[in-house]
């Protein structure tokens, strides 16, 4: 199993090999079960400011930076980009709403995946569109020893957020690796698009309400219904990769 997907990836990009040395994890919806809270806070803050976004739409836009999301809605509703001041105000309110909700739980199965990645001798990095300090600091508390500050690429490190490949290219650069030496784990369509554009082998975990086609359509190389399902298959997958 998995050999076909790996061969297809290698030949699609014309690489000589696939030899993973690191796994780049997206954060929300992969390491934390935080997307329901993000989706409801976005929906609420948008209606407060006269913009409109349904929770399902929040999942479709997941991975974008806050500024990009706000501008998309602002253009649709007001026919113009939001001002810096509007973006700041809306995002501050979104963060306030998000932080008023109970802390998001660790994603079931994520700890088992991280443990196996470490055991396999692969490096670990997180690449997120979020800049929310609360979640970034929770990485160390919830997954101690896995994510040193230099192992995090957040919205503060890049000019262009997902779906631009820049965040994942930045992750590769920080690790000194080539695309065929890494694996991305993503849950969002735009995150998959970013990783695929960075030419990295992309594993989608469908932890939200969207159909699998939303992730496969963006070019995911493999898909699992949950992080727990991925954890169960990790050994077999990695045995075919190393
Ligand atoms: Ca995500």
XYZ file of N, CA and C in Angstrom, residues 10-208:
597
model
N 6.330 11.200 -7.306
C 7.702 11.348 -7.802
C 7.708 11.616 -9.307
N 6.891 10.873 -10.044
C 6.931 11.045 -11.501
C 6.239 12.339 -11.932
N 5.191 12.755 -11.214
C 4.508 14.015 -11.547
C 5.478 15.200 -11.531
N 6.371 15.214 -10.523
C 7.278 16.350 -10.378
C 8.643 16.105 -11.015
N 8.835 14.884 -11.544
C 10.116 14.572 -12.162
C 11.263 14.509 -11.163
N 10.934 14.147 -9.911
C 11.980 14.022 -8.899
C 12.664 12.660 -9.042
N 13.912 12.574 -8.580
C 14.622 11.311 -8.643
C 14.199 10.348 -7.543
N 13.671 10.904 -6.452
C 13.322 10.064 -5.309
C 12.359 10.787 -4.379
N 11.846 10.037 -3.413
C 11.082 10.614 -2.302
C 11.756 10.093 -1.041
N 12.440 10.975 -0.309
C 13.143 10.498 0.888
C 12.894 11.457 2.051
N 11.722 11.289 2.693
C 11.301 12.242 3.728
C 12.241 12.307 4.931
N 12.554 13.546 5.326
C 13.366 13.800 6.508
C 12.623 14.658 7.516
N 11.450 15.181 7.110
C 10.680 16.034 8.013
C 9.201 15.965 7.678
N 8.372 16.225 8.694
C 6.932 16.351 8.484
C 6.518 17.751 8.908
N 5.859 18.459 7.988
C 5.388 19.816 8.240
C 3.894 19.752 8.539
N 3.529 20.086 9.771
C 2.136 19.997 10.183
C 1.455 21.354 10.128
N 0.276 21.397 9.542
C -0.608 22.541 9.730
C -1.107 22.449 11.187
N -1.615 23.547 11.732
C -1.984 23.527 13.158
C -3.490 23.352 13.422
N -4.290 24.348 13.001
C -5.730 24.290 13.291
C -6.389 23.212 12.447
N -7.114 22.320 13.095
C -7.778 21.247 12.367
C -6.878 20.045 12.138
N -5.596 20.156 12.542
C -4.658 19.029 12.432
C -4.129 18.673 13.825
N -3.544 19.671 14.515
C -3.001 19.432 15.859
C -4.018 19.800 16.945
N -4.863 20.785 16.641
C -5.913 21.179 17.581
C -7.278 21.091 16.908
N -8.272 20.683 17.676
C -9.635 20.614 17.159
C -10.278 21.998 17.318
N -9.641 22.980 16.707
C -10.000 24.376 16.942
C -10.869 24.981 15.850
N -11.082 24.237 14.742
C -11.812 24.837 13.630
C -13.268 25.192 13.947
N -14.000 24.369 14.719
C -15.384 24.793 15.037
C -15.402 26.155 15.721
N -14.416 26.416 16.612
C -14.366 27.704 17.295
C -13.972 28.843 16.353
N -13.003 28.566 15.463
C -12.627 29.590 14.475
C -13.815 29.925 13.584
N -14.511 28.879 13.113
C -15.627 29.088 12.183
C -16.738 29.899 12.844
N -17.068 29.572 14.092
C -18.155 30.313 14.733
C -17.717 31.735 15.081
N -16.434 31.940 15.479
C -15.990 33.315 15.768
C -15.975 34.171 14.499
N -15.533 33.570 13.383
C -15.551 34.325 12.122
C -16.974 34.707 11.743
N -17.891 33.740 11.813
C -19.279 34.015 11.437
C -19.841 35.149 12.286
N -19.536 35.119 13.598
C -20.078 36.114 14.512
C -19.471 37.500 14.274
N -18.139 37.564 14.164
C -17.501 38.871 13.984
C -17.934 39.489 12.647
N -18.114 38.649 11.638
C -18.532 39.167 10.336
C -19.919 39.789 10.410
N -20.834 39.128 11.107
C -22.168 39.724 11.184
C -22.140 41.004 12.020
N -21.284 41.069 13.037
C -21.157 42.302 13.826
C -20.715 43.485 12.969
N -19.853 43.208 11.979
C -19.304 44.291 11.161
C -20.042 44.454 9.826
N -21.153 43.753 9.677
C -21.937 43.892 8.451
C -21.377 43.124 7.258
N -20.403 42.251 7.518
C -19.903 41.348 6.475
C -20.616 40.028 6.697
N -20.621 39.175 5.705
C -21.354 37.929 5.909
C -20.500 36.721 5.564
N -20.404 35.783 6.500
C -19.697 34.523 6.218
C -20.351 33.413 7.018
N -20.723 32.334 6.337
C -21.298 31.193 7.046
C -20.162 30.366 7.652
N -20.450 29.585 8.696
C -19.399 28.710 9.243
C -18.795 27.769 8.186
N -19.611 27.242 7.262
C -19.070 26.347 6.218
C -18.071 27.095 5.335
N -18.388 28.349 5.042
C -17.486 29.166 4.235
C -16.152 29.362 4.961
N -16.223 29.448 6.288
C -14.998 29.580 7.084
C -14.078 28.389 6.830
N -14.652 27.205 6.644
C -13.836 26.014 6.362
C -13.236 26.073 4.968
N -13.978 26.658 4.013
C -13.463 26.761 2.650
C -12.283 27.744 2.599
N -12.330 28.800 3.429
C -11.266 29.812 3.423
C -10.165 29.508 4.433
N -10.332 28.435 5.180
C -9.373 28.091 6.227
C -7.945 28.082 5.679
N -7.035 28.693 6.433
C -5.628 28.715 6.035
C -5.212 30.087 5.543
N -6.174 30.861 5.046
C -5.846 32.229 4.637
C -5.434 33.033 5.860
N -4.637 34.086 5.642
C -4.367 35.005 6.750
C -5.656 35.783 7.026
N -5.724 36.365 8.219
C -6.911 37.126 8.603
C -7.145 38.269 7.619
N -6.080 38.987 7.248
C -6.216 40.135 6.340
C -6.806 39.705 5.003
N -6.356 38.561 4.496
C -6.840 38.077 3.215
C -8.315 37.689 3.301
N -8.698 37.044 4.386
C -10.100 36.652 4.587
C -10.982 37.897 4.678
N -10.547 38.875 5.470
C -11.342 40.093 5.669
C -11.480 40.858 4.348
N -10.402 40.951 3.573
C -10.467 41.648 2.286
C -11.391 40.962 1.295
N -11.373 39.631 1.316
C -12.248 38.878 0.428
C -13.714 39.218 0.703
N -14.065 39.253 1.985
C -15.459 39.558 2.360
C -15.768 41.023 2.124
N -14.798 41.876 2.427
C -14.985 43.309 2.274
C -15.208 43.676 0.804
N -14.446 43.030 -0.083
C -14.652 43.272 -1.512
C -16.026 42.811 -1.962
N -16.456 41.665 -1.426
C -17.745 41.122 -1.828
C -18.888 42.006 -1.331
N -18.762 42.507 -0.106
C -19.879 43.243 0.496
C -19.794 44.747 0.249
N -18.587 45.284 0.390
C -18.430 46.736 0.287
C -17.816 47.176 -1.038
N -17.372 46.206 -1.847
C -16.784 46.535 -3.140
C -15.423 47.207 -3.052
N -14.719 46.993 -1.950
C -13.375 47.581 -1.797
C -12.585 46.778 -0.767
N -11.258 46.983 -0.757
C -10.436 46.377 0.293
C -10.755 47.028 1.631
N -10.582 46.290 2.699
C -10.727 46.871 4.038
C -9.503 47.727 4.331
N -9.671 48.750 5.146
C -8.511 49.567 5.539
C -7.714 48.798 6.589
N -6.460 49.221 6.777
C -5.621 48.611 7.825
C -6.342 48.644 9.176
N -6.957 49.806 9.452
C -7.633 49.983 10.741
C -8.809 49.026 10.878
N -9.567 48.838 9.792
C -10.706 47.899 9.827
C -10.208 46.469 10.059
N -9.145 46.105 9.326
C -8.601 44.749 9.461
C -8.180 44.508 10.909
N -7.474 45.495 11.461
C -6.986 45.362 12.837
C -8.134 45.193 13.823
N -9.165 46.013 13.631
C -10.315 46.013 14.540
C -11.096 44.686 14.438
N -11.336 44.259 13.191
C -12.112 43.024 12.984
C -11.324 41.824 13.522
N -10.018 41.785 13.231
C -9.222 40.634 13.676
C -9.095 40.609 15.199
N -8.950 41.789 15.809
C -8.869 41.847 17.278
C -10.156 41.306 17.895
N -11.277 41.685 17.300
C -12.572 41.214 17.816
C -12.729 39.707 17.580
N -12.253 39.245 16.423
C -12.317 37.796 16.142
C -11.495 37.031 17.187
N -10.303 37.524 17.488
C -9.450 36.870 18.485
C -10.105 36.914 19.869
N -10.742 38.046 20.180
C -11.409 38.175 21.486
C -12.527 37.119 21.609
N -13.333 36.999 20.543
C -14.421 36.008 20.559
C -13.850 34.596 20.682
N -12.812 34.315 19.883
C -12.198 32.980 19.882
C -11.659 32.643 21.276
N -10.983 33.629 21.884
C -10.378 33.381 23.199
C -11.405 33.294 24.319
N -12.624 33.782 24.062
C -13.673 33.684 25.085
C -14.300 32.288 25.087
N -14.037 31.512 24.026
C -14.573 30.147 23.967
C -13.655 29.214 24.769
N -14.180 28.048 25.160
C -13.307 27.106 25.883
C -12.096 26.734 25.027
N -10.960 26.420 25.677
C -9.752 26.051 24.931
C -10.026 24.856 24.024
N -9.535 24.957 22.785
C -9.714 23.843 21.854
C -8.920 22.641 22.354
N -9.510 21.462 22.182
C -8.834 20.227 22.588
C -7.745 19.870 21.582
N -6.808 19.039 22.029
C -5.855 18.450 21.095
C -6.656 17.592 20.114
N -6.234 17.557 18.852
C -6.925 16.710 17.879
C -6.679 15.244 18.239
N -7.751 14.444 18.374
C -7.529 13.025 18.679
C -6.613 12.373 17.636
N -5.616 11.644 18.095
C -4.697 10.939 17.199
C -3.438 11.730 16.868
N -3.458 13.056 17.089
C -2.307 13.880 16.687
C -1.056 13.522 17.500
N -1.223 13.306 18.804
C -0.073 12.964 19.647
C 0.563 11.656 19.172
N -0.275 10.693 18.764
C 0.243 9.404 18.282
C 1.010 9.581 16.976
N 0.527 10.469 16.130
C 1.247 10.738 14.883
C 2.607 11.359 15.196
N 2.618 12.389 16.070
C 3.879 13.074 16.411
C 4.894 12.101 16.999
N 4.441 11.247 17.892
C 5.324 10.276 18.532
C 5.971 9.357 17.485
N 5.158 8.897 16.538
C 5.687 7.985 15.513
C 6.638 8.697 14.552
N 6.329 9.973 14.277
C 7.206 10.757 13.401
C 8.587 10.882 14.050
N 8.560 11.159 15.358
C 9.804 11.299 16.111
C 10.574 9.971 16.126
N 9.841 8.895 16.394
C 10.477 7.567 16.438
C 11.101 7.191 15.097
N 10.464 7.643 14.018
C 10.992 7.328 12.681
C 12.219 8.187 12.353
N 12.564 9.113 13.280
C 13.763 9.932 13.083
C 13.538 11.128 12.165
N 12.266 11.476 11.941
C 11.968 12.625 11.079
C 11.855 13.887 11.917
N 12.213 15.034 11.315
C 12.066 16.305 12.006
C 10.598 16.744 11.957
N 10.241 17.618 12.893
C 8.855 18.074 13.003
C 8.811 19.590 12.947
N 7.862 20.113 12.161
C 7.694 21.564 12.077
C 6.207 21.878 11.973
N 5.801 23.070 12.443
C 4.407 23.482 12.249
C 4.394 24.697 11.329
N 3.484 24.669 10.359
C 3.363 25.746 9.373
C 1.905 26.201 9.380
N 1.661 27.365 9.973
C 0.279 27.793 10.172
C 0.019 29.201 9.665
N -1.203 29.437 9.215
C -1.617 30.786 8.801
C -2.004 31.625 10.000
N -2.088 30.972 11.154
C -2.511 31.682 12.356
C -1.386 32.532 12.915
N -1.774 33.641 13.545
C -0.793 34.432 14.271
C -1.244 34.551 15.714
N -2.244 33.749 16.071
C -2.814 33.875 17.409
C -1.865 33.317 18.463
N -1.389 34.216 19.317
C -0.398 33.842 20.324
C -0.920 32.728 21.228
N -2.220 32.745 21.523
C -2.764 31.751 22.454
C -2.528 30.325 21.953
N -2.738 30.109 20.635
C -2.563 28.751 20.111
C -1.096 28.383 19.968
N -0.288 29.373 19.546
C 1.134 29.083 19.365
C 1.774 28.679 20.693
N 1.398 29.398 21.772
C 1.993 29.047 23.066
C 1.424 27.719 23.580
N 0.225 27.384 23.115
C -0.347 26.097 23.538
C 0.340 24.899 22.895
N 1.048 25.130 21.799
C 1.768 24.026 21.157
C 2.742 23.404 22.139
N 3.516 24.257 22.815
C 4.540 23.747 23.725
C 3.902 23.089 24.946
N 2.797 23.658 25.430
C 2.141 23.074 26.610
C 1.506 21.721 26.286
N 0.881 21.631 25.109
C 0.153 20.411 24.776
C 1.014 19.319 24.157
N 2.034 19.751 23.441
C 2.908 18.777 22.784
C 4.347 19.079 23.189
N 4.671 18.924 24.479
C 5.982 19.364 24.957
C 7.133 18.653 24.239
N 8.136 19.451 23.859
C 9.337 18.875 23.266
C 9.286 18.705 21.759
N 8.158 18.994 21.134
C 8.059 18.793 19.685
C 8.292 20.074 18.881
N 7.849 21.221 19.445
C 7.861 22.445 18.642
C 8.637 23.571 19.314
N 9.945 23.630 19.089
C 10.731 24.777 19.549
C 10.341 25.972 18.675
N 10.553 27.218 19.174
C 10.151 28.405 18.389
C 10.693 28.405 16.959
N 11.922 27.888 16.766
C 12.483 27.881 15.405
C 11.845 26.788 14.538
N 10.962 25.999 15.139
C 10.253 24.956 14.391
C 8.830 25.383 14.046
N 8.585 26.701 14.094
C 7.245 27.214 13.806
C 7.320 28.267 12.706
N 6.519 28.094 11.652
C 6.315 29.154 10.667
C 4.886 29.643 10.871
N 4.726 30.917 11.255
C 3.376 31.452 11.473
C 3.125 32.594 10.494
N 1.953 33.202 10.599
C 1.608 34.292 9.664
C 2.608 35.440 9.761
N 3.341 35.510 10.879
C 4.298 36.609 11.070
C 5.575 36.417 10.244
N 5.813 35.191 9.779
C 7.071 34.878 9.079
C 6.990 35.046 7.566
N 5.785 35.231 7.024
C 5.648 35.222 5.567
C 4.905 36.455 5.070
N 5.153 36.797 3.801
C 4.422 37.905 3.184
C 3.101 37.408 2.617
N 3.132 36.237 2.018
C 1.921 35.683 1.416
C 1.514 34.432 2.159
N 0.295 34.429 2.683
C -0.195 33.243 3.391
C -0.690 32.184 2.424
N -1.067 31.003 2.943
C -1.722 29.980 2.135
C -2.954 30.639 1.495
N -3.311 30.336 0.254
C -2.855 29.214 -0.577
C -1.538 29.452 -1.328
N -0.848 30.563 -1.075
C 0.476 30.755 -1.670
C 1.421 29.696 -1.072
N 2.346 29.168 -1.878
C 3.258 28.152 -1.327
C 4.285 28.704 -0.330
N 4.372 30.049 -0.197
C 5.439 30.651 0.622
C 5.590 30.047 2.029
N 4.484 29.850 2.780
C 4.686 29.294 4.133
C 5.400 27.931 4.122
N 5.016 27.067 3.163
C 5.657 25.748 3.110
C 7.083 25.829 2.563
N 7.311 26.753 1.616
C 8.673 26.943 1.109
C 9.570 27.472 2.226
N 8.995 28.354 3.065
C 9.739 28.889 4.215
C 10.085 27.767 5.194
N 9.149 26.848 5.402
C 9.393 25.687 6.265
C 10.560 24.860 5.741
N 10.564 24.597 4.423
C 11.653 23.823 3.814
C 12.987 24.545 3.997
N 12.948 25.874 3.793
C 14.165 26.681 3.892
C 14.734 26.614 5.310
N 13.853 26.772 6.294
C 14.301 26.723 7.697
C 14.951 25.381 8.020
N 14.450 24.321 7.375
C 14.982 22.982 7.634
C 16.150 22.640 6.709
N 16.353 23.449 5.684
C 17.401 23.159 4.707
C 17.086 21.932 3.869
N 15.809 21.753 3.532
C 15.393 20.555 2.789
C 14.786 20.903 1.433
N 14.777 19.916 0.551
C 14.141 20.017 -0.754
C 12.710 19.465 -0.649
N 11.841 19.824 -1.618
C 10.434 19.376 -1.533
C 10.275 17.854 -1.371
N 11.112 17.068 -2.063
C 10.973 15.609 -2.004
C 11.493 15.023 -0.684
N 11.985 15.901 0.198
C 12.478 15.425 1.496
C 11.506 15.739 2.633
N 10.269 16.111 2.279
C 9.307 16.475 3.323
C 7.918 15.921 3.025
N 7.093 15.959 4.059
C 5.688 15.547 3.971
C 4.883 16.651 4.638
N 3.746 17.021 4.046
C 2.847 17.986 4.688
C 1.585 17.264 5.157
N 1.095 17.649 6.331
C -0.197 17.148 6.818
C -1.130 18.351 6.942
N -2.199 18.346 6.176
C -3.130 19.475 6.062
C -4.581 19.009 6.151
N -5.461 19.893 6.633
C -6.881 19.557 6.663
C -7.734 20.458 5.774
N -7.143 21.555 5.229
C -7.960 22.527 4.515
C -7.640 22.558 3.026
N -8.654 22.777 2.181
C -8.408 22.824 0.728
C -7.297 23.812 0.346
N -7.315 25.035 0.916
C -6.298 26.029 0.533
C -4.916 25.665 1.069
N -4.888 24.959 2.182
C -3.625 24.488 2.739
C -3.024 23.417 1.845
N -3.887 22.522 1.347
C -3.433 21.487 0.418
C -2.900 22.146 -0.854
N -3.621 23.176 -1.331
C -3.182 23.868 -2.548
C -1.780 24.471 -2.351
N -1.552 25.072 -1.181
C -0.253 25.683 -0.878
C 0.858 24.636 -0.859
N 0.594 23.506 -0.221
C 1.601 22.450 -0.093
C 1.903 21.808 -1.445
N 0.852 21.593 -2.232
C 1.026 20.997 -3.559
C 1.814 21.959 -4.457
N 1.532 23.257 -4.326
C 2.269 24.259 -5.111
C 3.741 24.304 -4.687
N 4.015 23.941 -3.425
C 5.411 23.869 -2.962
C 6.048 22.532 -3.352
N 5.282 21.687 -4.056
C 5.728 20.380 -4.581
C 6.084 19.379 -3.482
N 5.411 19.506 -2.331
C 5.665 18.589 -1.217
C 4.575 17.506 -1.201
N 4.966 16.272 -0.856
C 4.000 15.172 -0.738
C 2.975 15.551 0.326
N 1.681 15.604 -0.055
C 0.663 16.179 0.826
C -0.359 15.147 1.292
N -0.419 14.990 2.602
C -1.401 14.091 3.201
C -2.529 14.934 3.773
N -3.736 14.705 3.266
C -4.901 15.432 3.771
C -5.576 14.602 4.852
N -5.958 15.260 5.940
C -6.784 14.611 6.963
C -8.089 15.400 7.014
N -9.182 14.712 6.710
C -10.460 15.416 6.579
C -11.179 15.488 7.924
N -10.735 16.434 8.757
C -11.264 16.535 10.126
C -12.469 17.476 10.214
N -12.858 18.093 9.111
C -13.972 19.044 9.117
C -15.179 18.530 8.365
